[in-house]
PDB file of C-alpha atoms in Angstrom:
ATOM      1  CA  ARG A  23     -19.960 118.652 218.352  1.00  0.00           C
ATOM      2  CA  LEU A  24     -21.403 115.324 219.610  1.00  0.00           C
ATOM      3  CA  PRO A  25     -19.564 112.578 219.665  1.00  0.00           C
ATOM      4  CA  SER A  26     -21.017 109.027 217.571  1.00  0.00           C
ATOM      5  CA  LEU A  27     -20.420 105.519 217.909  1.00  0.00           C
ATOM      6  CA  PRO A  28     -17.949 103.494 216.454  1.00  0.00           C
ATOM      7  CA  ALA A  29     -19.235 101.147 212.655  1.00  0.00           C
ATOM      8  CA  SER A  30     -17.961  97.503 214.802  1.00  0.00           C
ATOM      9  CA  ALA A  31     -19.285  97.081 218.282  1.00  0.00           C
ATOM     10  CA  GLY A  32     -17.545  98.614 220.802  1.00  0.00           C
ATOM     11  CA  LYS A  33     -17.525 100.072 224.198  1.00  0.00           C
ATOM     12  CA  GLN A  34     -16.905 103.843 224.999  1.00  0.00           C
ATOM     13  CA  HIS A  35     -17.179 105.974 227.974  1.00  0.00           C
ATOM     14  CA  TRP A  36     -18.885 109.792 227.683  1.00  0.00           C
ATOM     15  CA  GLY A  37     -18.584 112.051 230.940  1.00  0.00           C
ATOM     16  CA  ASN A  38     -18.098 115.063 232.127  1.00  0.00           C
ATOM     17  CA  LEU A  39     -22.020 116.191 230.012  1.00  0.00           C
ATOM     18  CA  PRO A  40     -24.008 117.964 232.514  1.00  0.00           C
ATOM     19  CA  GLY A  41     -28.014 117.348 232.836  1.00  0.00           C
ATOM     20  CA  ALA A  42     -29.913 115.769 230.264  1.00  0.00           C
ATOM     21  CA  ALA A  43     -26.533 116.925 227.359  1.00  0.00           C
ATOM     22  CA  LEU A  44     -25.652 113.228 227.917  1.00  0.00           C
ATOM     23  CA  SER A  45     -29.712 111.962 227.177  1.00  0.00           C
ATOM     24  CA  LEU A  46     -29.631 114.221 224.152  1.00  0.00           C
ATOM     25  CA  ALA A  47     -25.704 112.739 222.776  1.00  0.00           C
ATOM     26  CA  VAL A  48     -26.983 109.261 223.222  1.00  0.00           C
ATOM     27  CA  ALA A  49     -29.732 109.682 221.198  1.00  0.00           C
ATOM     28  CA  GLU A  50     -28.567 111.564 218.402  1.00  0.00           C
ATOM     29  CA  ALA A  51     -25.617 108.519 218.253  1.00  0.00           C
ATOM     30  CA  ALA A  52     -28.028 106.259 218.500  1.00  0.00           C
ATOM     31  CA  SER A  53     -30.457 107.776 216.246  1.00  0.00           C
ATOM     32  CA  SER A  54     -27.672 107.308 213.413  1.00  0.00           C
ATOM     33  CA  ALA A  55     -26.403 104.066 214.561  1.00  0.00           C
ATOM     34  CA  LYS A  56     -27.021 101.866 212.349  1.00  0.00           C
ATOM     35  CA  ARG A  57     -27.233  98.852 215.042  1.00  0.00           C
ATOM     36  CA  PHE A  58     -28.446  97.761 218.685  1.00  0.00           C
ATOM     37  CA  THR A  59     -26.983  99.603 221.562  1.00  0.00           C
ATOM     38  CA  LEU A  60     -26.270  99.019 225.481  1.00  0.00           C
ATOM     39  CA  LEU A  61     -26.622 102.028 227.910  1.00  0.00           C
ATOM     40  CA  LEU A  62     -24.917 100.472 231.337  1.00  0.00           C
ATOM     41  CA  THR A  63     -25.692 103.542 233.728  1.00  0.00           C
ATOM     42  CA  ALA A  64     -24.625 103.857 237.748  1.00  0.00           C
ATOM     43  CA  ASP A  65     -27.585 102.557 239.504  1.00  0.00           C
ATOM     44  CA  SER A  66     -31.649 102.578 239.197  1.00  0.00           C
ATOM     45  CA  GLN A  67     -32.693 106.272 239.320  1.00  0.00           C
ATOM     46  CA  ASN A  68     -29.890 107.610 236.051  1.00  0.00           C
ATOM     47  CA  ALA A  69     -31.589 104.218 234.251  1.00  0.00           C
ATOM     48  CA  GLU A  70     -34.590 105.871 234.653  1.00  0.00           C
ATOM     49  CA  ARG A  71     -33.882 109.196 233.998  1.00  0.00           C
ATOM     50  CA  LEU A  72     -32.220 108.465 230.987  1.00  0.00           C
ATOM     51  CA  GLU A  73     -35.326 106.413 229.816  1.00  0.00           C
ATOM     52  CA  GLN A  74     -37.430 109.339 230.007  1.00  0.00           C
ATOM     53  CA  GLU A  75     -35.503 111.967 228.324  1.00  0.00           C
ATOM     54  CA  LEU A  76     -34.356 108.992 225.132  1.00  0.00           C
ATOM     55  CA  ARG A  77     -37.396 109.348 224.803  1.00  0.00           C
ATOM     56  CA  PHE A  78     -37.945 113.335 224.733  1.00  0.00           C
ATOM     57  CA  PHE A  79     -34.624 113.720 222.462  1.00  0.00           C
ATOM     58  CA  ALA A  80     -35.644 109.955 220.604  1.00  0.00           C
ATOM     59  CA  PRO A  81     -39.157 110.125 219.692  1.00  0.00           C
ATOM     60  CA  ASP A  82     -39.441 107.120 217.401  1.00  0.00           C
ATOM     61  CA  LEU A  83     -35.936 105.839 219.135  1.00  0.00           C
ATOM     62  CA  PRO A  84     -36.844 102.191 220.448  1.00  0.00           C
ATOM     63  CA  VAL A  85     -35.782 102.922 223.738  1.00  0.00           C
ATOM     64  CA  LEU A  86     -36.060  99.775 226.484  1.00  0.00           C
ATOM     65  CA  HIS A  87     -35.224  99.565 230.567  1.00  0.00           C
ATOM     66  CA  PHE A  88     -34.409  96.699 232.089  1.00  0.00           C
ATOM     67  CA  PRO A  89     -34.884  97.817 235.854  1.00  0.00           C
ATOM     68  CA  ASP A  90     -33.139  96.168 239.512  1.00  0.00           C
ATOM     69  CA  TRP A  91     -35.651  94.229 240.596  1.00  0.00           C
ATOM     70  CA  GLU A  92     -35.239  96.602 243.571  1.00  0.00           C
ATOM     71  CA  THR A  93     -35.133  94.140 246.171  1.00  0.00           C
ATOM     72  CA  LEU A  94     -32.377  91.877 248.320  1.00  0.00           C
ATOM     73  CA  PRO A  95     -31.455  88.472 247.768  1.00  0.00           C
ATOM     74  CA  TYR A  96     -33.035  87.146 251.591  1.00  0.00           C
ATOM     75  CA  ASP A  97     -35.460  89.439 251.410  1.00  0.00           C
ATOM     76  CA  VAL A  98     -39.465  87.541 251.861  1.00  0.00           C
ATOM     77  CA  PHE A  99     -41.149  89.734 249.563  1.00  0.00           C
ATOM     78  CA  SER A 100     -41.573  89.267 245.330  1.00  0.00           C
ATOM     79  CA  PRO A 101     -40.402  92.681 243.764  1.00  0.00           C
ATOM     80  CA  HIS A 102     -43.112  94.533 242.219  1.00  0.00           C
ATOM     81  CA  GLN A 103     -45.231  92.933 239.293  1.00  0.00           C
ATOM     82  CA  ASP A 104     -45.105  96.531 237.471  1.00  0.00           C
ATOM     83  CA  ILE A 105     -41.278  95.702 237.734  1.00  0.00           C
ATOM     84  CA  ILE A 106     -41.725  92.017 236.769  1.00  0.00           C
ATOM     85  CA  SER A 107     -43.881  92.919 234.249  1.00  0.00           C
ATOM     86  CA  GLN A 108     -41.231  95.626 232.474  1.00  0.00           C
ATOM     87  CA  ARG A 109     -38.399  93.220 232.771  1.00  0.00           C
ATOM     88  CA  ILE A 110     -40.514  90.194 231.107  1.00  0.00           C
ATOM     89  CA  ALA A 111     -42.034  93.137 228.320  1.00  0.00           C
ATOM     90  CA  ALA A 112     -37.736  94.028 227.662  1.00  0.00           C
ATOM     91  CA  LEU A 113     -36.627  90.808 227.181  1.00  0.00           C
ATOM     92  CA  TYR A 114     -39.605  89.795 225.053  1.00  0.00           C
ATOM     93  CA  GLN A 115     -38.732  93.206 222.421  1.00  0.00           C
ATOM     94  CA  LEU A 116     -35.024  92.850 222.432  1.00  0.00           C
ATOM     95  CA  PRO A 117     -34.680  89.779 220.210  1.00  0.00           C
ATOM     96  CA  GLN A 118     -36.773  91.531 217.487  1.00  0.00           C
ATOM     97  CA  LEU A 119     -35.161  94.499 217.810  1.00  0.00           C
ATOM     98  CA  LYS A 120     -32.572  95.840 215.034  1.00  0.00           C
ATOM     99  CA  HIS A 121     -31.980  99.631 215.715  1.00  0.00           C
ATOM    100  CA  GLY A 122     -32.446 101.607 219.285  1.00  0.00           C
ATOM    101  CA  VAL A 123     -31.329 101.609 222.993  1.00  0.00           C
ATOM    102  CA  LEU A 124     -31.071  99.069 226.463  1.00  0.00           C
ATOM    103  CA  VAL A 125     -31.457 100.676 229.222  1.00  0.00           C
ATOM    104  CA  VAL A 126     -29.290  98.406 231.958  1.00  0.00           C
ATOM    105  CA  PRO A 127     -28.544  99.483 235.360  1.00  0.00           C
ATOM    106  CA  ILE A 128     -24.711  98.119 235.434  1.00  0.00           C
ATOM    107  CA  SER A 129     -26.245  95.837 239.249  1.00  0.00           C
ATOM    108  CA  THR A 130     -28.740  94.355 236.750  1.00  0.00           C
ATOM    109  CA  ALA A 131     -26.800  93.531 233.714  1.00  0.00           C
ATOM    110  CA  LEU A 132     -24.649  91.907 236.352  1.00  0.00           C
ATOM    111  CA  HIS A 133     -27.275  88.376 237.612  1.00  0.00           C
ATOM    112  CA  ARG A 134     -28.187  85.764 235.549  1.00  0.00           C
ATOM    113  CA  LEU A 135     -30.421  85.879 233.453  1.00  0.00           C
ATOM    114  CA  ALA A 136     -31.703  81.857 231.434  1.00  0.00           C
ATOM    115  CA  PRO A 137     -31.070  80.930 228.955  1.00  0.00           C
ATOM    116  CA  THR A 138     -33.666  81.482 225.379  1.00  0.00           C
ATOM    117  CA  ARG A 139     -32.595  77.769 224.766  1.00  0.00           C
TER     118      ARG A 139
END
Protein backbone atom coordinates (compact mmCIF):
# COMPACT_ATOMS: atom_id res chain seq x y z
CA ARG A 1 0.00 0.00 0.00
CA LEU A 2 1.63 3.20 -1.23
CA PRO A 3 1.20 6.50 0.63
CA SER A 4 -0.75 9.29 -1.03
CA LEU A 5 -0.16 13.01 -1.05
CA PRO A 6 -2.74 15.18 0.71
CA ALA A 7 -5.03 17.30 -1.46
CA SER A 8 -3.86 20.51 0.17
CA ALA A 9 -0.29 21.70 0.48
CA GLY A 10 1.67 20.28 3.36
CA LYS A 11 4.89 18.51 4.16
CA GLN A 12 5.43 14.83 4.67
CA HIS A 13 8.42 12.74 5.67
CA TRP A 14 8.77 9.33 4.06
CA GLY A 15 11.42 6.98 5.37
CA ASN A 16 12.31 3.32 5.84
CA LEU A 17 11.72 2.56 2.17
CA PRO A 18 14.65 0.43 0.96
CA GLY A 19 16.28 0.73 -2.44
CA ALA A 20 14.10 2.23 -5.14
CA ALA A 21 10.90 1.85 -3.10
CA LEU A 22 11.01 5.54 -2.18
CA SER A 23 11.20 6.54 -5.84
CA LEU A 24 8.34 4.19 -6.72
CA ALA A 25 6.18 5.60 -3.91
CA VAL A 26 6.92 9.21 -4.89
CA ALA A 27 6.30 8.46 -8.57
CA GLU A 28 2.93 6.86 -7.82
CA ALA A 29 1.84 9.58 -5.42
CA ALA A 30 3.01 12.49 -7.61
CA SER A 31 1.43 10.96 -10.73
CA SER A 32 -1.96 10.80 -9.05
CA ALA A 33 -1.65 14.21 -7.35
CA LYS A 34 -3.25 17.19 -9.04
CA ARG A 35 -0.46 19.58 -8.08
CA PHE A 36 3.26 20.19 -8.24
CA THR A 37 5.48 18.36 -5.72
CA LEU A 38 8.77 19.53 -4.20
CA LEU A 39 11.05 16.66 -3.19
CA LEU A 40 13.89 17.65 -0.83
CA THR A 41 16.77 15.21 -0.51
CA ALA A 42 19.64 14.90 1.96
CA ASP A 43 22.39 15.49 -0.61
CA SER A 44 23.19 15.87 -4.30
CA GLN A 45 23.85 12.18 -4.88
CA ASN A 46 20.41 11.22 -3.58
CA ALA A 47 18.81 13.96 -5.68
CA GLU A 48 20.42 12.66 -8.88
CA ARG A 49 19.52 9.06 -8.06
CA LEU A 50 15.89 9.96 -7.26
CA GLU A 51 15.58 12.00 -10.45
CA GLN A 52 16.75 9.07 -12.58
CA GLU A 53 14.52 6.58 -10.76
CA LEU A 54 11.47 8.88 -11.00
CA ARG A 55 12.01 9.20 -14.75
CA PHE A 56 12.13 5.39 -14.94
CA PHE A 57 9.03 4.69 -12.81
CA ALA A 58 6.91 7.55 -14.23
CA PRO A 59 8.10 8.45 -17.73
CA ASP A 60 5.08 10.72 -18.34
CA LEU A 61 5.60 12.71 -15.13
CA PRO A 62 7.58 15.95 -15.58
CA VAL A 63 10.65 15.71 -13.34
CA LEU A 64 12.96 18.68 -12.84
CA HIS A 65 16.25 18.57 -11.00
CA PHE A 66 17.70 21.75 -9.49
CA PRO A 67 21.34 20.78 -8.84
CA ASP A 68 23.73 22.17 -6.27
CA TRP A 69 26.50 24.54 -7.39
CA GLU A 70 29.11 22.04 -6.15
CA THR A 71 31.51 24.87 -5.34
CA LEU A 72 32.41 26.55 -2.08
CA PRO A 73 31.95 30.29 -1.52
CA TYR A 74 35.72 30.87 -1.42
CA ASP A 75 36.53 28.84 -4.57
CA VAL A 76 38.14 30.89 -7.35
CA PHE A 77 36.56 28.84 -10.15
CA SER A 78 33.00 28.81 -11.46
CA PRO A 79 30.59 25.87 -11.37
CA HIS A 80 30.59 23.54 -14.36
CA GLN A 81 28.68 24.82 -17.40
CA ASP A 82 26.37 21.80 -17.35
CA ILE A 83 25.27 22.63 -13.80
CA ILE A 84 24.60 26.25 -14.71
CA SER A 85 22.60 25.16 -17.78
CA GLN A 86 20.55 22.64 -15.80
CA ARG A 87 19.70 25.22 -13.13
CA ILE A 88 18.64 27.79 -15.74
CA ALA A 89 16.53 25.19 -17.58
CA ALA A 90 14.78 24.16 -14.35
CA LEU A 91 14.04 27.77 -13.40
CA TYR A 92 12.74 28.46 -16.91
CA GLN A 93 10.39 25.44 -16.97
CA LEU A 94 9.15 25.77 -13.39
CA PRO A 95 6.50 28.53 -13.90
CA GLN A 96 4.80 26.64 -16.74
CA LEU A 97 4.38 23.33 -14.90
CA LYS A 98 1.21 22.67 -12.92
CA HIS A 99 1.94 18.97 -12.34
CA GLY A 100 5.24 17.20 -11.72
CA VAL A 101 8.17 16.91 -9.32
CA LEU A 102 11.08 19.23 -8.54
CA VAL A 103 14.00 17.38 -6.91
CA VAL A 104 16.28 19.63 -4.84
CA PRO A 105 19.05 18.84 -2.34
CA ILE A 106 18.29 20.51 1.00
CA SER A 107 21.56 22.48 0.92
CA THR A 108 20.56 23.96 -2.44
CA ALA A 109 17.08 24.88 -1.20
CA LEU A 110 18.66 27.00 1.53
CA HIS A 111 20.39 29.31 -0.99
CA ARG A 112 18.63 32.48 -2.01
CA LEU A 113 17.60 33.09 -5.61
CA ALA A 114 17.02 36.42 -7.31
CA PRO A 115 13.35 37.40 -7.58
CA THR A 116 11.62 37.05 -10.95
CA ARG A 117 10.69 40.76 -11.04
